[in-house]
Amino acid sequence: MKRLALLALLVLTAVGAHADLPFIENDYKKAAAEAKAKNVPLVVEAWAPWCHTCRSMQAYVYTDKSLDKYASRFVWLSLNTEAAENAEFLKRYPIPALPTLLVLEPKRSEVTLRYVGGANIAQVRSMLDDAEAKHRSHATLVSDQKLAEADRLAADGKHDEAVKSYEEAIHNAPKKWPRFGRSAESLLFSLSMLKNPEHCATRALALYPRVKGTVSSANVAAIGLSCATQLPTEHAQRVTLLDSLEKATQEVFADPKIVLSDDDRSGLYIALIEARDAAGDEEGTIGLQAQWAEFLEQAAGRAKTPKQRAVYDSHRVSAYLELGMPEKAVPMLEQSERDFPDDYNPPARLALAYNAMKDYDKALAASDRALSRVYGPRKLSVLSVRADIFTGKGDVKAARDTIVEAIEYAKALPDGQRSATRIASMEKRLATMP
């Protein structure tokens, strides 16, 4: 099931549209200068064309007219992390996961608020209100000060220090502190980045009762459950943590009062499927996968525009691949390629589906189309799948040549987009190829 999370990264893109929010596209210097001149905070929407939750936010949240009243109270920057011109920004503000919402104060461009993941409209409005209040006056509550400090540290990639500050914010939180849920979610994200699944899972279990019944309970339960699945089978608390956090996630899923997007509910399905897989429950895993696929078809059917429908293509492909029915993904991906002819994701995804069907000629043709459109670090994923296709076809030399091409391309990416870990992984793959 670990491959499920990887497959979910190959997400469909569409032409973005944001209500009437005056987003500046991919020009941080211009946006920062405008924020400084107007003396208002800068909101940064960091996204990527392959990020399904980014696409969900753009299709369902940023189009909401209730956000129009914030248009002139901030400067807005939409930043595609795959675009080469944004590499300098990524060096200064590392973005380890998407979507990420940042709010920068206008004078020194310091991070005053940071949130990773999908958010509903009410959450976005609340964060914007918080950011505006911080800009107008200094925080007086210790918890608010520590939360702002933690967000700055996390934005710098200093997750070990951020964890301490988030914990202090939570420890000092007064009753009914409105930022408790966001603090708990951010703490668990930083813990997950530190690769300490035991600490992450146990902390999630402790925090869950305090966010139960709120939208933050979804991330608290799901992140904790994901961490629990990473515990070694011999870990003394593994079964207890898995069971408890799986029940918490199911509880969130069943609570009709918690407002979640269909994309977020799909994420909960993934967490629950991985939990059943980690428990060795093959029948339960397959059953949940089938429910997940049916839910996604219904969500896509409710979509009012091609852009909204496209949000679900990523997880729909993943579900059908897991169920061993890749052919069911082909018609929807062909429709998406017709709807978005400049988008690299539909053909990239078709290459995955055709490869699973062992129709290697069609897989390579789809890969050719994807390569003609893809850019940035995402090209590495397209090349990786292309190498898989050549391997399945029995063309070992072409597979090796493709990985060599990917390594050379990865090394040529600018700072901020170049990943030493990714390069090392591809070099390891090359060394093990025949």
C-alpha atoms as one frame of an Amber mdcrd trajectory, in Angstrom:
protein
   0.000   0.000   0.000   2.945   2.378   0.340   2.849   2.760  -3.445  -0.672
   4.169  -3.099   0.670   7.393  -1.614   3.203   7.634  -4.443   0.598   7.102
  -7.121  -1.556   9.789  -5.554   1.164  12.325  -6.319   0.614  12.103 -10.064
  -2.316  14.471 -10.048  -4.251  16.148 -12.806  -3.885  19.845 -13.390  -6.240
  22.368 -14.934  -6.212  26.060 -15.710  -6.465  27.782 -12.323  -9.207  30.235
 -11.397  -9.640  32.111  -8.140 -12.908  33.912  -7.335 -12.076  37.603  -7.630
  -8.877  37.379  -5.585  -6.166  39.348  -7.418  -3.486  36.654  -7.437  -0.094
  37.603  -8.835   1.225  34.579 -10.713   4.773  33.325 -10.024   6.378  36.694
  -9.255   7.448  36.835  -5.632   9.508  40.024  -5.982   6.591  41.909  -7.459
   4.195  40.603  -4.811   6.589  41.366  -1.934   7.174  44.896  -3.215   3.445
  45.492  -3.527   2.796  44.170   0.004   5.502  46.449   1.379   4.162  49.469
  -0.485   0.610  48.860   0.710   1.746  47.691   4.181  -0.512  44.634   4.085
   0.392  40.940   4.578   1.330  38.763   1.609  -0.639  35.532   1.174   1.278
  32.837  -0.715  -0.557  29.878  -2.187   2.234  27.347  -2.879   0.953  24.632
  -5.204   1.947  22.353  -8.060   0.114  21.030 -11.117   0.341  17.455  -9.797
  -1.143  18.249  -6.346  -4.749  17.047  -6.160  -5.486  18.918  -2.929  -4.103
  22.090  -4.511  -6.489  21.548  -7.406  -9.342  20.938  -4.974  -8.563  24.183
  -3.144  -8.486  26.091  -6.434 -11.671  24.494  -7.741 -13.782  24.609  -4.593
 -12.301  26.995  -1.991 -10.547  29.932  -3.632 -13.556  30.330  -5.934 -15.865
  30.993  -2.976 -17.309  34.504  -3.091 -17.093  34.893   0.684 -13.336  35.411
   0.214 -13.861  38.466  -1.988 -13.983  40.762   1.048 -10.318  39.872   1.728
  -9.139  40.806  -1.767  -7.855  44.298  -0.923  -6.756  43.460   2.619  -3.833
  41.313   1.439  -1.523  40.938  -1.531  -2.023  37.526  -3.148   0.655  35.327
  -4.736  -0.025  32.030  -6.490   3.280  30.192  -6.732   3.756  27.065  -8.854
   6.588  25.169  -7.160   7.398  23.329 -10.400   8.213  26.548 -12.280  11.943
  27.293 -12.533  11.437  30.988 -11.806  10.248  30.104  -8.299  13.350  28.128
  -7.286  14.834  31.126  -5.461  11.694  31.455  -3.343  11.864  27.728  -2.501
  15.447  28.124  -1.279  14.308  30.767   1.200  10.992  29.137   2.144  11.272
  25.329   1.893   7.958  23.702   0.918   8.104  20.000   1.890   4.437  19.267
   1.185   1.583  20.757  -0.814  -0.560  22.709  -0.688   1.121  25.126   1.708
  -0.408  28.455   2.690   2.037  31.093   3.922   1.360  34.598   5.170   4.371
  36.921   5.178   4.575  40.232   7.009   5.312  43.060   4.551   8.462  44.699
   5.948  10.900  41.797   6.350   8.881  39.095   4.594   8.970  36.895   7.706
   6.461  34.059   7.953   3.676  34.919  10.402   1.374  32.008   9.538   1.917
  28.651   7.881  -0.552  25.864   7.135   0.112  22.642   5.247  -2.718  20.702
   3.632  -6.261  21.277   2.482  -8.541  23.684   4.307 -12.221  24.452   4.014
 -13.570  27.944   3.434 -14.218  28.594   7.132 -10.643  27.601   7.992  -9.191
  29.871   5.311 -11.273  32.808   6.517 -10.175  32.152  10.100  -6.506  32.053
   9.099  -6.831  35.273   7.134  -8.475  36.955  10.126  -5.649  35.735  12.365
  -3.002  36.975   9.947  -4.609  40.388   9.693  -4.897  40.669  13.489  -1.207
  39.775  13.866  -0.283  42.455  11.351  -2.230  45.120  13.218  -0.919  44.321
  16.683   1.611  42.079  18.415   0.307  38.881  19.949  -0.151  39.116  23.695
  -1.020  35.497  24.500   1.972  33.208  25.021   0.258  30.596  22.862  -0.121
  33.021  19.966   3.518  34.060  20.249   4.722  30.475  20.349   2.501  29.466
  17.422   3.903  32.286  15.287   7.438  31.298  16.324   6.767  27.649  15.466
   5.362  28.569  12.052   8.518  30.580  11.289  10.757  27.697  12.345   8.781
  25.163  10.328   8.932  27.462   7.306  12.729  27.401   7.664  12.694  23.596
   7.729  13.699  23.508  11.422  11.082  20.984  12.431  12.801  19.818  15.623
  12.743  23.371  16.978   9.263  23.962  15.581   7.948  20.952  17.514   9.118
  22.490  20.795   7.407  25.795  20.038   4.172  24.135  18.913   4.192  22.126
  22.145   4.651  25.306  24.169   1.766  26.927  22.308  -0.448  23.942  23.102
   0.734  23.726  26.727  -0.052  27.398  27.377  -3.318  27.443  25.436  -6.256
  28.953  27.305  -9.644  27.229  27.228 -11.358  27.434  23.836  -8.255  28.921
  22.214  -9.388  29.201  18.562  -5.973  28.238  17.168  -5.617  24.985  19.098
  -6.674  22.771  16.197  -4.318  24.405  13.720  -1.489  24.134  16.261  -2.165
  20.421  16.771  -2.230  19.753  13.016   0.992  21.694  12.461   2.726  19.935
  15.357   1.893  16.526  13.914   3.048  17.521  10.443   6.432  18.605  11.851
   6.664  15.355  13.832   5.955  13.383  10.656   8.787  15.246   8.920  11.186
  14.183  11.688  10.633  10.501  10.849   9.688   9.573  14.413   6.477   7.591
  13.912   6.135   6.573  17.564   6.213  10.158  18.841   3.879  11.257  16.039
   1.326   8.497  16.647   1.296   8.763  20.453   0.985  12.537  20.331  -1.887
  12.301  17.838  -3.722   9.887  20.104  -3.300  12.271  23.053  -4.435  15.320
  21.076  -7.395  13.737  19.336  -9.891  14.057  22.253  -9.168  17.793  22.400
 -10.042  18.359  18.730 -12.803  15.750  18.464 -15.813  17.055  16.582 -13.850
  19.778  14.786 -12.458  19.839  11.260  -8.921  19.596  12.683  -9.734  16.115
  13.982  -9.423  14.787  10.419  -5.753  15.678  10.064  -4.904  14.805  13.670
  -6.399  11.322  13.334  -5.175  10.629   9.782  -1.601  11.863  10.289  -1.381
   9.873  13.519  -2.741   6.759  11.813  -0.282   7.137   8.937   2.559   7.370
  11.472   1.281   4.263  13.288   1.389   2.232  10.050   5.117   3.037   9.813
   5.924   1.395  13.159   7.837  -1.902  12.906   5.697  -4.992  13.458   7.588
  -5.833  16.647   6.882  -2.447  18.243   5.151  -2.976  21.597   2.499  -0.274
  21.022   1.919  -0.809  17.310  -1.368  -2.735  17.571  -2.810  -0.442  20.232
  -1.894   2.719  18.336  -3.181   1.347  15.031  -6.495   0.269  16.550  -7.068
   3.486  18.497  -6.164   5.850  15.666  -8.108   3.803  13.122 -11.204   4.128
  15.327 -10.579   7.874  15.639 -10.308   8.209  11.849 -13.510   6.215  11.360
 -15.210   8.450  13.903 -14.210  11.564  11.970 -15.363   9.992   8.728 -18.809
   9.210  10.169 -19.416  12.556  11.898 -21.917  14.516   9.741 -21.173  17.755
  11.597 -17.553  17.873  10.401 -17.399  19.729   7.080 -14.835  18.010   4.840
 -14.252  18.271   1.107 -14.582  15.123  -0.977 -10.827  15.341  -1.557 -10.253
  15.265   2.212 -12.643  12.338   2.608 -10.708  10.525  -0.085  -7.570  11.117
   1.997  -9.291   9.524   4.990 -10.102   6.498   2.838  -6.391   6.170   2.025
  -5.453   6.317   5.708  -8.040   3.655   6.585  -6.999   1.420   3.676  -3.351
   1.616   4.725  -4.370   0.753   8.300  -6.198  -2.387   7.153  -3.215  -3.311
   5.014  -0.836  -2.762   7.957  -3.060  -5.012  10.068  -2.748  -7.772   7.467
  -6.478  -7.672   6.686  -6.495  -8.403   2.957 -10.268  -8.787   2.701 -10.871
  -5.536   4.597  -8.293  -3.730   2.441  -9.930  -4.807  -0.811 -13.396  -3.979
   0.510 -12.342  -0.463   1.458 -10.605   0.020  -1.881 -13.855  -0.837  -3.664
 -15.806   1.597  -1.435 -13.173   4.250  -2.122 -13.457   3.798  -5.888 -17.256
   4.055  -5.710 -17.048   7.185  -3.533 -14.664   8.830  -6.020 -16.961   8.058
  -8.939 -19.810   9.711  -7.054 -17.649  12.742  -6.198 -16.618  13.119  -9.837
 -20.253  12.778 -10.851 -21.219  15.664  -8.567 -18.629  17.958 -10.150 -20.124
  20.923 -11.988 -17.138  21.668 -14.227 -14.335  19.693 -15.901 -11.926  21.411
 -13.515 -13.821  20.118 -10.478 -14.125  16.634 -11.960 -10.374  16.566 -12.645
  -9.636  16.956  -8.934 -10.545  13.299  -8.401  -8.667  11.756 -11.326  -5.519
  11.197  -9.271  -7.185   9.093  -6.617  -9.480   7.388  -9.131  -6.442   6.088
 -10.996  -4.801   5.003  -7.751  -7.950   3.152  -6.669  -8.285   1.274  -9.956
  -4.613   0.364  -9.997  -4.892  -1.003  -6.467  -7.986  -2.998  -7.432  -6.191
  -4.421 -10.470  -8.602  -2.715 -12.887  -6.428  -0.102 -14.645  -8.586  -0.293
 -17.781 -11.401   1.488 -15.896  -9.217   4.604 -15.640  -8.640   4.939 -19.389
 -11.933   6.590 -20.488 -11.812   9.306 -17.817  -8.165  10.088 -18.571  -8.864
  10.302 -22.282 -11.661  12.756 -21.467  -9.299  14.780 -19.284  -6.727  14.929
 -22.071  -9.409  16.258 -24.409 -10.523  18.816 -21.809  -6.978  19.953 -20.991
  -4.817  19.396 -24.084  -1.803  21.290 -22.698  -1.714  19.353 -19.440   0.964
  16.706 -18.981  -0.880  14.797 -16.270  -3.587  12.987 -18.273  -1.078  11.321
 -20.628   1.335  10.710 -17.736  -1.440   8.911 -15.954  -2.501   7.042 -19.048
   1.078   5.767 -19.285   0.661   4.328 -15.764  -2.633   2.669 -16.638  -1.441
   1.205 -19.951   1.748  -0.047 -18.319  -0.327  -1.874 -15.708  -2.354  -3.353
 -18.578   0.930  -4.427 -20.243  -0.052  -2.454 -23.343   3.459  -1.050 -23.658
   3.105   0.603 -27.068   0.163   2.716 -25.900   1.997   3.386 -22.639   5.026
   4.730 -24.516   2.854   6.856 -26.807   1.169   8.394 -23.768   4.580   8.891
 -22.147   5.779  10.699 -25.291   2.865  13.128 -25.025   3.510  13.707 -21.339
   7.220  14.367 -21.911   6.410  16.948 -24.564   4.458  18.963 -21.958   6.057
  18.259 -18.576   8.504  20.595 -16.826  10.251  21.013 -13.484  10.909  18.210
 -10.991   7.748  16.398 -12.100   9.568  15.327 -15.246  11.511  12.882 -13.073
   8.330  10.978 -12.230   7.351  10.786 -15.891  10.813   9.452 -16.773  10.676
   6.939 -13.925   7.403   5.491 -15.231   8.870   5.496 -18.746  11.769   3.371
 -17.485   9.227   0.971 -15.953   7.501   0.698 -19.330  10.765  -0.115 -21.124
  11.556  -2.695 -18.435   8.167  -4.349 -18.906   8.708  -4.300 -22.665  12.049
  -6.060 -22.189  14.161  -3.185 -23.522  16.760  -3.035 -20.760  19.045  -0.610
 -22.579  16.249   1.934 -23.112  15.266   1.612 -19.450  18.838   2.317 -18.323
  19.193   5.210 -20.762  15.972   6.723 -19.416  17.216   6.613 -15.815  20.547
   8.139 -16.907  18.578  10.927 -18.601  16.545  11.430 -15.424  19.679  11.679
 -13.262  21.271  14.227 -15.579  18.068  16.267 -15.623  17.743  16.093 -11.814
  21.291  17.362 -11.363  20.625  20.271 -13.718  17.598  21.526 -11.769  18.159
  24.844  -9.947  18.753  25.082  -6.199  15.440  24.937  -4.430  14.151  22.298
  -6.846  17.162  19.962  -6.937  16.887  17.059  -4.466  20.003  15.167  -3.399
  17.780  12.444  -1.949  15.957  11.983  -5.245  19.235  11.868  -7.172  20.680
   9.276  -4.790  17.541   7.143  -5.156  17.777   7.177  -8.948  21.496   6.411
  -8.879  20.744   3.458  -6.586  18.106   2.252  -9.048  20.560   2.543 -11.936
  23.161   0.526 -10.043  20.712  -2.346  -9.538  19.501  -2.447 -13.148  20.829
  -5.236 -15.405
